[in-house]
Coordinates of C-alpha atoms (C1' of nucleotides) in Angstrom, one line a residue:
Chain A
M1 CA -39.5 -7.2 8.5
K2 CA -36.8 -8.8 6.5
K3 CA -33.8 -7.1 5.3
Q4 CA -33.6 -6.2 1.6
P5 CA -30.6 -8.2 0.6
H6 CA -30.9 -7.2 -3.1
L7 CA -30.8 -3.6 -2.4
T8 CA -28.1 -3.6 0.2
A9 CA -25.9 -6.0 -1.8
Q10 CA -26.3 -3.8 -4.7
T11 CA -25.3 -0.7 -2.7
K12 CA -22.3 -2.4 -1.3
Q13 CA -21.3 -3.6 -4.7
N14 CA -21.6 -0.1 -6.1
L15 CA -19.4 1.2 -3.4
I16 CA -16.9 -1.5 -4.0
E17 CA -16.8 -0.9 -7.7
A18 CA -16.4 2.9 -7.2
F19 CA -13.6 2.2 -4.9
W20 CA -11.9 -0.1 -7.3
A21 CA -12.1 2.4 -10.2
L22 CA -10.4 4.9 -8.0
Y23 CA -7.8 2.4 -6.7
C24 CA -6.8 1.5 -10.2
E25 CA -5.7 5.1 -10.7
Q26 CA -4.2 6.2 -7.4
R27 CA -2.8 5.0 -4.2
I28 CA -5.2 4.1 -1.5
E29 CA -4.1 6.9 0.9
K30 CA -5.4 9.4 -1.6
I31 CA -8.9 7.9 -1.8
T32 CA -11.4 9.5 0.5
V33 CA -14.8 8.2 1.5
K34 CA -16.3 11.2 -0.2
D35 CA -14.6 10.3 -3.5
I36 CA -16.1 6.8 -3.3
T37 CA -19.6 7.8 -2.4
T38 CA -19.7 10.7 -4.8
K39 CA -18.7 8.3 -7.6
A40 CA -21.2 5.7 -6.6
G41 CA -23.9 8.3 -6.0
Y42 CA -24.5 8.0 -2.3
N43 CA -24.2 10.2 0.7
R44 CA -21.0 10.0 2.6
G45 CA -22.6 8.6 5.7
T46 CA -24.0 5.7 3.8
F47 CA -20.5 4.3 3.3
Y48 CA -20.2 3.7 7.0
E49 CA -23.3 1.5 7.0
Y50 CA -21.2 -1.0 4.9
F51 CA -17.6 -0.5 5.8
T52 CA -15.6 0.9 8.8
D53 CA -13.2 2.7 6.6
V54 CA -11.6 2.8 3.2
Y55 CA -9.1 0.0 4.0
A56 CA -12.0 -2.3 4.8
V57 CA -13.1 -2.2 1.2
L58 CA -9.7 -3.2 0.0
E59 CA -9.6 -6.0 2.5
E60 CA -12.9 -7.4 1.3
I61 CA -11.8 -7.3 -2.2
E62 CA -8.5 -9.0 -1.3
N63 CA -10.2 -11.8 0.7
A64 CA -12.4 -12.6 -2.2
L65 CA -9.3 -13.0 -4.4
I66 CA -7.3 -15.4 -2.1
P67 CA -7.9 -18.8 -3.5
E68 CA -9.7 -21.2 -1.2
L69 CA -8.1 -24.5 -0.6
D70 CA -10.3 -26.4 -3.0
E71 CA -9.6 -23.9 -5.8
L72 CA -5.9 -24.2 -5.4
P73 CA -3.8 -25.4 -8.3
P74 CA -3.3 -29.1 -8.2
V75 CA 0.2 -29.9 -7.1
S76 CA 0.9 -33.1 -8.9
L77 CA 2.2 -33.0 -12.4
P78 CA 0.5 -35.1 -15.1
T79 CA 3.6 -37.3 -15.3
G80 CA 3.2 -38.3 -11.7
N81 CA 6.4 -36.5 -10.8
L82 CA 6.3 -33.7 -8.2
G83 CA 6.9 -30.2 -9.1
M84 CA 5.5 -26.7 -9.4
P85 CA 2.1 -26.6 -11.3
I86 CA 3.1 -23.7 -13.5
D87 CA 0.0 -23.8 -15.7
A88 CA -2.3 -23.8 -12.8
F89 CA -0.5 -20.6 -11.5
L90 CA -0.9 -19.0 -14.9
A91 CA -4.5 -19.9 -15.0
L92 CA -5.2 -18.6 -11.5
Y93 CA -3.5 -15.3 -12.4
A94 CA -5.2 -14.9 -15.7
Q95 CA -8.6 -15.6 -14.1
N96 CA -8.2 -12.7 -11.8
E97 CA -5.9 -10.6 -14.0
K98 CA -7.8 -7.4 -13.6
Y99 CA -7.4 -7.4 -9.8
Y100 CA -4.1 -9.2 -9.4
S101 CA -2.2 -6.9 -11.7
V102 CA -3.3 -3.8 -9.7
L103 CA -2.9 -5.3 -6.3
L104 CA 0.6 -6.7 -7.1
G105 CA 1.6 -3.5 -9.0
D106 CA 3.5 -0.4 -7.9
K107 CA 0.4 1.3 -6.4
G108 CA -0.9 -1.9 -4.9
D109 CA -0.8 -3.6 -1.5
P110 CA 2.6 -5.0 -0.5
A111 CA 0.8 -7.3 1.9
F112 CA -1.2 -9.0 -0.8
A113 CA 1.7 -10.9 -2.3
S114 CA 2.3 -12.4 1.2
K115 CA -1.3 -13.3 1.6
L116 CA -1.3 -15.0 -1.7
K117 CA 1.9 -16.9 -1.0
N118 CA 0.7 -18.0 2.4
A119 CA -2.6 -19.2 0.9
I120 CA -0.8 -21.4 -1.7
K121 CA 2.2 -22.5 0.4
P122 CA 0.6 -25.1 2.7
S123 CA -0.8 -27.3 0.0
L124 CA 2.5 -27.2 -1.9
M125 CA 4.4 -28.0 1.3
R126 CA 2.2 -30.9 2.1
V127 CA 2.7 -32.6 -1.3
L128 CA 6.3 -31.7 -1.9
S129 CA 7.5 -32.6 1.6
E130 CA 6.7 -36.2 0.6
K131 CA 9.9 -36.5 -1.3
P132 CA 12.2 -38.8 0.7
G133 CA 15.0 -36.9 2.4
M134 CA 13.5 -33.5 1.8
N135 CA 14.6 -30.8 4.2
L136 CA 11.6 -28.9 5.4
T137 CA 13.3 -25.6 6.1
E138 CA 15.0 -25.7 2.7
L139 CA 11.7 -26.6 1.0
D140 CA 10.1 -23.6 2.6
Y141 CA 12.8 -21.3 1.1
I142 CA 12.5 -23.0 -2.3
I143 CA 8.8 -22.5 -2.3
E144 CA 9.2 -18.9 -1.3
Y145 CA 11.8 -18.4 -4.0
T146 CA 9.5 -19.9 -6.7
L147 CA 6.4 -18.1 -5.7
S148 CA 8.2 -14.8 -5.7
S149 CA 9.6 -15.4 -9.2
M150 CA 6.2 -16.5 -10.4
I151 CA 4.4 -13.5 -9.0
G152 CA 7.1 -11.2 -10.2
I153 CA 7.2 -12.4 -13.8
M154 CA 3.5 -12.5 -14.0
S155 CA 3.0 -9.0 -12.8
Y156 CA 5.7 -7.9 -15.2
W157 CA 4.0 -9.7 -18.0
F158 CA 0.7 -8.0 -17.5
K159 CA 2.4 -4.7 -17.2
Q160 CA 4.0 -4.9 -20.6
P161 CA 2.5 -2.9 -23.5
E162 CA 3.1 -5.8 -25.9
P163 CA 3.3 -8.9 -23.8
L164 CA 4.9 -12.1 -24.9
P165 CA 2.4 -14.7 -26.1
G166 CA 1.1 -16.8 -23.2
D167 CA 2.5 -20.1 -24.4
E168 CA 6.0 -18.6 -24.9
L169 CA 6.0 -17.3 -21.4
F170 CA 4.9 -20.7 -20.2
K171 CA 7.7 -22.4 -22.1
L172 CA 10.2 -19.9 -20.8
I173 CA 9.2 -20.3 -17.2
H174 CA 9.2 -24.1 -17.6
R175 CA 12.7 -23.9 -19.0
L176 CA 13.9 -21.7 -16.2
M177 CA 12.5 -24.0 -13.5
E178 CA 13.7 -27.2 -15.1
Q179 CA 17.2 -26.0 -16.0
G180 CA 17.8 -22.9 -13.9
V181 CA 18.5 -19.4 -15.0
M182 CA 22.3 -19.7 -15.2
K183 CA 22.1 -22.2 -18.1
Q184 CA 20.1 -19.6 -20.1
L185 CA 22.7 -16.9 -19.5
S186 CA 26.2 -18.2 -19.4
V187 CA 28.1 -19.0 -22.5
Chain B
M1 CA 24.4 36.1 6.1
K2 CA 25.3 32.5 5.5
K3 CA 23.0 29.6 5.9
Q4 CA 23.6 27.3 8.8
P5 CA 24.0 24.1 7.0
H6 CA 24.9 22.2 10.1
L7 CA 21.8 23.1 11.9
T8 CA 19.4 22.6 9.0
A9 CA 21.0 19.3 8.0
Q10 CA 20.7 18.2 11.6
T11 CA 17.0 19.2 11.7
K12 CA 16.3 17.4 8.5
Q13 CA 18.1 14.3 9.7
N14 CA 16.1 14.4 13.0
L15 CA 12.9 14.5 11.1
I16 CA 14.0 11.7 8.8
E17 CA 14.9 9.5 11.7
A18 CA 11.7 10.2 13.6
F19 CA 9.8 9.3 10.4
W20 CA 11.7 6.1 10.0
A21 CA 11.1 5.0 13.6
L22 CA 7.4 5.4 13.0
Y23 CA 7.5 3.8 9.5
C24 CA 9.1 0.7 11.0
E25 CA 6.1 0.2 13.1
Q26 CA 3.1 1.3 11.0
R27 CA 1.9 1.9 7.5
I28 CA 2.8 5.3 6.0
E29 CA -0.8 6.4 5.7
K30 CA -1.2 6.4 9.5
I31 CA 1.8 8.6 10.0
T32 CA 0.9 12.3 10.6
V33 CA 3.1 15.2 10.4
K34 CA 2.3 15.9 14.0
D35 CA 3.6 12.4 15.0
I36 CA 6.9 13.1 13.2
T37 CA 7.6 16.6 14.6
T38 CA 6.5 15.6 18.1
K39 CA 8.8 12.7 18.1
A40 CA 11.6 14.8 16.7
G41 CA 10.8 17.7 19.1
Y42 CA 9.8 20.4 16.6
N43 CA 6.8 22.5 15.7
R44 CA 4.6 21.0 13.1
G45 CA 5.1 24.0 10.8
T46 CA 8.8 23.3 10.8
F47 CA 8.3 20.1 8.9
Y48 CA 7.1 22.0 5.9
E49 CA 10.4 23.9 5.7
Y50 CA 12.0 20.7 4.8
F51 CA 9.5 18.4 3.1
T52 CA 6.3 19.0 1.1
D53 CA 4.5 16.1 2.8
V54 CA 5.0 12.8 4.6
Y55 CA 5.6 10.9 1.3
A56 CA 8.5 13.2 0.4
V57 CA 10.4 11.9 3.4
L58 CA 10.0 8.3 2.3
E59 CA 11.0 9.2 -1.3
E60 CA 14.2 10.9 0.0
I61 CA 15.1 7.8 2.0
E62 CA 14.3 5.5 -0.9
N63 CA 16.5 7.5 -3.4
A64 CA 19.4 7.2 -1.0
L65 CA 19.0 3.5 -1.1
I66 CA 18.8 3.0 -4.8
P67 CA 22.3 1.8 -5.8
E68 CA 24.3 4.1 -8.1
L69 CA 25.7 2.7 -11.3
D70 CA 29.1 2.5 -9.8
E71 CA 28.0 0.7 -6.6
L72 CA 26.1 -1.9 -8.6
P73 CA 27.2 -5.5 -8.2
P74 CA 29.8 -6.6 -10.8
V75 CA 28.1 -8.7 -13.4
S76 CA 30.8 -11.0 -14.5
L77 CA 31.5 -14.1 -12.5
P78 CA 35.1 -14.9 -11.4
T79 CA 35.1 -17.9 -13.8
G80 CA 34.7 -15.5 -16.7
N81 CA 31.3 -17.0 -17.5
L82 CA 28.3 -14.8 -17.5
G83 CA 25.6 -15.2 -14.9
M84 CA 23.9 -13.6 -11.9
P85 CA 26.2 -12.2 -9.3
I86 CA 24.4 -13.7 -6.4
D87 CA 27.0 -12.8 -3.8
A88 CA 26.9 -9.2 -4.8
F89 CA 23.2 -9.1 -4.4
L90 CA 23.4 -10.7 -1.0
A91 CA 26.1 -8.1 0.0
L92 CA 24.0 -5.2 -1.3
Y93 CA 21.0 -6.4 0.6
A94 CA 22.9 -7.1 3.8
Q95 CA 24.5 -3.7 3.7
N96 CA 21.2 -1.9 3.7
E97 CA 19.3 -4.6 5.6
K98 CA 17.7 -2.3 8.1
Y99 CA 16.0 -0.3 5.4
Y100 CA 15.4 -2.9 2.6
S101 CA 13.7 -5.3 4.9
V102 CA 11.1 -2.7 5.9
L103 CA 10.6 -1.2 2.5
L104 CA 10.2 -4.6 0.9
G105 CA 8.1 -5.9 3.7
D106 CA 4.3 -6.1 4.1
K107 CA 4.0 -2.6 5.4
G108 CA 6.6 -1.2 2.9
D109 CA 6.3 0.4 -0.5
P110 CA 5.3 -1.8 -3.4
A111 CA 7.0 0.7 -5.8
F112 CA 10.4 0.2 -4.1
A113 CA 10.9 -3.3 -5.5
S114 CA 10.4 -1.9 -9.0
K115 CA 12.8 1.0 -8.4
L116 CA 15.4 -1.4 -7.2
K117 CA 14.9 -3.8 -10.2
N118 CA 15.0 -1.0 -12.7
A119 CA 18.2 0.3 -11.2
I120 CA 20.0 -3.0 -11.4
K121 CA 18.5 -4.2 -14.7
P122 CA 20.3 -2.1 -17.2
S123 CA 23.8 -3.1 -16.3
L124 CA 22.7 -6.8 -16.2
M125 CA 21.1 -6.4 -19.6
R126 CA 24.2 -4.8 -21.1
V127 CA 26.5 -7.6 -20.1
L128 CA 24.2 -10.5 -20.5
S129 CA 23.0 -9.5 -23.9
E130 CA 26.5 -10.1 -25.2
K131 CA 25.8 -13.8 -25.3
P132 CA 25.5 -14.7 -29.0
G133 CA 22.0 -15.5 -30.2
M134 CA 20.5 -14.0 -27.0
N135 CA 16.9 -12.9 -27.4
L136 CA 16.5 -9.5 -25.8
T137 CA 12.8 -9.8 -25.0
E138 CA 13.4 -13.1 -23.4
L139 CA 16.5 -11.9 -21.5
D140 CA 14.3 -9.1 -20.1
Y141 CA 11.9 -11.6 -18.7
I142 CA 14.6 -13.8 -17.3
I143 CA 16.2 -10.9 -15.5
E144 CA 12.8 -9.9 -14.1
Y145 CA 12.2 -13.5 -13.0
T146 CA 15.6 -13.7 -11.3
L147 CA 15.4 -10.4 -9.5
S148 CA 12.0 -11.1 -8.3
S149 CA 13.1 -14.4 -6.8
M150 CA 16.2 -12.8 -5.2
I151 CA 14.3 -10.0 -3.6
G152 CA 11.5 -12.4 -2.5
I153 CA 13.8 -14.9 -0.9
M154 CA 16.0 -12.2 0.8
S155 CA 13.0 -10.4 2.3
Y156 CA 11.7 -13.7 3.5
W157 CA 15.1 -14.6 4.9
F158 CA 15.3 -11.4 7.0
K159 CA 11.8 -11.9 8.2
Q160 CA 12.5 -15.3 9.7
P161 CA 12.9 -15.5 13.5
E162 CA 15.7 -18.0 13.1
P163 CA 17.1 -17.4 9.6
L164 CA 19.2 -19.9 7.7
P165 CA 22.9 -19.3 8.0
G166 CA 24.0 -17.0 5.2
D167 CA 26.3 -19.4 3.5
E168 CA 23.6 -22.1 3.4
L169 CA 21.2 -19.6 1.8
F170 CA 23.9 -18.7 -0.7
K171 CA 24.5 -22.3 -1.6
L172 CA 20.7 -22.9 -2.0
I173 CA 20.2 -20.0 -4.3
H174 CA 23.2 -21.0 -6.3
R175 CA 21.8 -24.5 -6.7
L176 CA 18.4 -23.2 -7.7
M177 CA 19.8 -21.0 -10.3
E178 CA 22.3 -23.5 -11.7
Q179 CA 19.9 -26.5 -11.8
G180 CA 16.4 -25.1 -11.5
V181 CA 13.8 -25.6 -8.9
M182 CA 12.2 -28.7 -10.4
K183 CA 15.3 -30.8 -9.9
Q184 CA 15.2 -30.0 -6.2
L185 CA 11.6 -31.1 -5.9
S186 CA 10.7 -33.9 -8.2
V187 CA 11.5 -37.5 -7.3
Chain C
dT1 C1' 22.9 46.6 15.3
dA2 C1' 21.1 44.9 11.0
dA3 C1' 20.1 41.2 8.1
dT4 C1' 18.7 36.7 7.6
dT5 C1' 17.8 32.1 8.9
dT6 C1' 15.2 28.9 11.7
dC7 C1' 11.4 27.8 14.1
dC8 C1' 6.8 28.6 16.0
dG9 C1' 1.5 29.7 16.7
dA10 C1' -2.6 30.6 14.4
dC11 C1' -5.8 30.1 10.4
dA12 C1' -9.0 28.2 7.0
dA13 C1' -10.1 24.2 4.5
dC14 C1' -10.9 19.5 4.4
dG15 C1' -11.6 14.6 5.8
dT16 C1' -13.3 11.5 9.5
dG17 C1' -16.6 8.9 12.0
dT18 C1' -20.9 9.4 14.7
dT19 C1' -25.6 10.5 15.7
dG20 C1' -30.2 11.6 15.0
dT21 C1' -33.8 11.9 11.4
dA22 C1' -36.5 11.3 7.1
dT23 C1' -37.9 8.3 3.4
dA24 C1' -39.2 4.0 1.4
dC25 C1' -40.1 -0.6 1.7
dT26 C1' -42.3 -5.0 3.6
dG27 C1' -45.5 -7.9 6.0
dC28 C1' -49.8 -8.3 8.1
dA29 C1' -54.5 -7.3 9.3
dA30 C1' -58.9 -5.7 7.9
Chain D
dT1 C1' -56.8 -4.9 -2.2
dT2 C1' -55.9 -1.4 1.0
dG3 C1' -53.9 0.8 5.0
dC4 C1' -50.9 0.8 8.8
dA5 C1' -46.9 -0.2 11.7
dG6 C1' -42.3 -1.4 12.0
dT7 C1' -37.9 -1.4 10.2
dA8 C1' -34.2 -1.0 6.9
dT9 C1' -31.8 2.3 4.1
dA10 C1' -30.0 6.6 3.1
dC11 C1' -29.1 11.3 4.4
dA12 C1' -27.7 15.9 6.8
dA13 C1' -25.4 17.9 10.5
dC14 C1' -22.0 17.6 14.3
dA15 C1' -17.5 17.7 16.8
dC16 C1' -13.0 16.6 16.1
dG17 C1' -8.4 16.0 14.1
dT18 C1' -5.1 16.8 10.1
dT19 C1' -3.4 19.5 6.4
dG20 C1' -0.8 23.2 4.3
dT21 C1' 0.1 28.2 4.7
dC22 C1' 0.6 32.3 6.6
dG23 C1' 3.1 36.3 9.4
dG24 C1' 6.0 36.9 13.2
dA25 C1' 9.3 35.8 17.0
dA26 C1' 13.8 34.1 18.4
dA27 C1' 18.4 33.1 17.3
dT28 C1' 22.5 33.5 14.8
dT29 C1' 26.2 35.9 12.2
dA30 C1' 29.0 39.8 10.5

DNA sequence: TAATTTCCGACAACGTGTTGTATACTGCAA
DNA sequence: TTGCAGTATACAACACGTTGTCGGAAATTA
């Protein structure tokens, strides 16, 4: 007899969605298996047919949100110059806004930011290291610096009650990356 | 009869230190009250004389690490120009390295970065908003952008097995802030 | 010695992960 | 099409560990 992929996939999805609804409101340590199954309408034991524990649900969600290599933002600018593909980052973030803003927020998972950075970093490294005379160690720090600021400002953006229009944010980030922050601040 | 402040302060400190030793190795949700008291050499019940739960210990540690207004880095540069006091940030981080690198790391507390930013932000806002024609909303985003990158790169720095020398990192950050990242990358 | 603080042992309630069981579905043979 | 066997799916009950809260014992001070 075959499995019933429809049914089980649905059950799993129901559990995931119940988990996510709870995770949006509270820290993961406060979420019990009972909370999840009650919300999803199952027996507590059923949960263990699909996940080993509460953290496994989070991990599954996170892994689905780590961009695959082929979905990664293109790293070459239209001009042919190298640089950071800001618009691609914005698009990636906006596409998964609902999840990213929670996972990267104050009640989220501190490891997720690292996962995200580590998924994006290699392809950036590969392309940007082509610049003649580029110091690889330094490049590594520059990328880390940039991804941190991108993730930071995007999370902040989504957290605002009245966010800046998207194109203004884009222009601002562009200016900061092209000219540096100091130029925007000093007299 | 008087309290015995020495004794109780010592007990509390012992509990805090036992907690921290555990927290450095594992996520907070895996730490039980029993683990802490066993490590510190007390009965489990004693813990509740000092803290309401495991999270209260972390909160106490965090609050001691949030810089007070008067310890905050000075915001005016030696030149008299406005800008980000990079060296003061580096000093602040280095001073509390042991705790910051754990709290801001992958097993740390995602809310701590926000706490830190929010503690630093007001004084930066106050000084930097003096620049004539400065847009406050924009300034807010710029500061968020900058603090994110600072925290990100510092955490990364401390995580490296063979970190860049401090002065080199300082020079790099300075260059990135003065000239922007793009200039460092594009051909 | 008396008063009070500090610490401890025991308790009920709750959450966890596992195991054995009932129900419902599927494929196949008649 | 119908009935049956086999299996997937969901459930109820179990033992165990953790939590937070008691009342009481030991230690300290005046």
